[in-house]
């Protein structure tokens, strides 16, 4: 069976994830250099390095290739009303993306949120368009910026340096998890297709260091 994780930050909403960086081709700016948004990746620090957190992600890396993986995922989501794809990692394979699309199509009772940088690779466009056409799916193309820069109509999320510099705009929403000890606390904006852009204030000491270096 697929290994599904529970994320306390997301009010206990469940997610299916892979190990960060090695399944994130969209995180590479140039050989050996990560894009700014991934330099402070939370999924490479702290709890994410514990063996019991890494093991399911490594298991999932090959498990999805099974013939009956889609059937198993659909059955596993029977009681979920919200689901997050890739708390860490990314949809690095077109075959995986096509399987996730089928899971989304066969679980209309569940809202899916899939953040990704794989939109940079044209071969993924058709499968992302098919996901976006579903009422129960929010696919968010992540901007690489950590200073709030994004392309309207393309990006669905961006990191901004802090909440104080966030400028409210129609269709955008500031993630206010920082006001609730880092938890969603009932907010479901990331799953809401009517919200064009989510702005996440930078979090974590590692990301704070990256931003300081960028601004030096
Ligand atoms: S915008 Fe809302 S749903 Fe998304 S991570 Fe922040 S608190 Fe959670």
mmCIF file of N, CA and C and ligand atoms in Angstrom, residues 9-10 113 173-177 183-185 187-191 198 200, ligand 1:
data_model
loop_
_atom_site.group_PDB
_atom_site.id
_atom_site.type_symbol
_atom_site.label_atom_id
_atom_site.label_comp_id
_atom_site.label_asym_id
_atom_site.label_seq_id
_atom_site.Cartn_x
_atom_site.Cartn_y
_atom_site.Cartn_z
ATOM 1 N N UNK A 9 0.996 20.496 10.443
ATOM 2 C CA UNK A 9 0.818 21.885 9.997
ATOM 3 C C UNK A 9 -0.490 22.055 9.226
ATOM 4 N N UNK A 10 -0.866 21.000 8.479
ATOM 5 C CA UNK A 10 -2.073 21.072 7.647
ATOM 6 C C UNK A 10 -3.293 20.530 8.388
ATOM 7 N N UNK A 113 -4.580 19.279 -3.638
ATOM 8 C CA UNK A 113 -3.667 20.425 -3.857
ATOM 9 C C UNK A 113 -2.310 19.860 -4.261
ATOM 10 N N UNK A 173 -3.732 35.734 -1.834
ATOM 11 C CA UNK A 173 -4.013 35.506 -0.415
ATOM 12 C C UNK A 173 -2.693 35.294 0.313
ATOM 13 N N UNK A 174 -2.557 35.918 1.471
ATOM 14 C CA UNK A 174 -1.359 35.732 2.295
ATOM 15 C C UNK A 174 -1.569 34.535 3.209
ATOM 16 N N UNK A 175 -0.608 33.620 3.226
ATOM 17 C CA UNK A 175 -0.683 32.504 4.163
ATOM 18 C C UNK A 175 -0.439 33.041 5.571
ATOM 19 N N UNK A 176 -1.414 32.843 6.437
ATOM 20 C CA UNK A 176 -1.315 33.385 7.796
ATOM 21 C C UNK A 176 -1.062 32.279 8.828
ATOM 22 N N UNK A 177 -0.459 31.180 8.359
ATOM 23 C CA UNK A 177 -0.149 30.098 9.305
ATOM 24 C C UNK A 177 0.764 30.605 10.415
ATOM 25 N N UNK A 183 0.332 26.554 11.763
ATOM 26 C CA UNK A 183 -0.703 25.606 11.321
ATOM 27 C C UNK A 183 -1.770 26.319 10.487
ATOM 28 N N UNK A 184 -2.451 25.536 9.633
ATOM 29 C CA UNK A 184 -3.490 26.120 8.770
ATOM 30 C C UNK A 184 -4.678 26.620 9.596
ATOM 31 N N UNK A 185 -5.000 25.931 10.657
ATOM 32 C CA UNK A 185 -6.102 26.341 11.552
ATOM 33 C C UNK A 185 -7.390 26.642 10.793
ATOM 34 N N UNK A 187 -7.876 27.243 7.590
ATOM 35 C CA UNK A 187 -7.715 27.856 6.255
ATOM 36 C C UNK A 187 -7.530 26.737 5.227
ATOM 37 N N UNK A 188 -8.159 26.875 4.077
ATOM 38 C CA UNK A 188 -7.991 25.896 3.004
ATOM 39 C C UNK A 188 -7.709 26.625 1.678
ATOM 40 N N UNK A 189 -7.116 27.819 1.764
ATOM 41 C CA UNK A 189 -6.903 28.632 0.555
ATOM 42 C C UNK A 189 -6.075 27.901 -0.504
ATOM 43 N N UNK A 190 -5.119 27.086 -0.076
ATOM 44 C CA UNK A 190 -4.270 26.403 -1.064
ATOM 45 C C UNK A 190 -5.076 25.450 -1.946
ATOM 46 N N UNK A 191 -6.186 24.947 -1.431
ATOM 47 C CA UNK A 191 -7.047 24.028 -2.202
ATOM 48 C C UNK A 191 -8.105 24.787 -3.006
ATOM 49 N N UNK A 198 -1.033 32.266 -3.799
ATOM 50 C CA UNK A 198 -0.791 32.244 -2.361
ATOM 51 C C UNK A 198 0.610 32.812 -2.131
ATOM 52 N N UNK A 200 3.526 32.996 0.572
ATOM 53 C CA UNK A 200 3.990 32.423 1.833
ATOM 54 C C UNK A 200 5.112 33.293 2.387
HETATM 55 S S1 LIG B 1 -2.579 29.514 2.761
HETATM 56 FE FE1 LIG B 1 -3.997 28.547 4.212
HETATM 57 S S2 LIG B 1 -4.210 26.436 3.474
HETATM 58 FE FE2 LIG B 1 -2.366 27.273 2.518
HETATM 59 S S3 LIG B 1 -0.669 26.638 3.896
HETATM 60 FE FE3 LIG B 1 -1.322 28.743 4.481
HETATM 61 S S4 LIG B 1 -2.798 28.425 6.128
HETATM 62 FE FE4 LIG B 1 -2.601 26.427 5.057
#
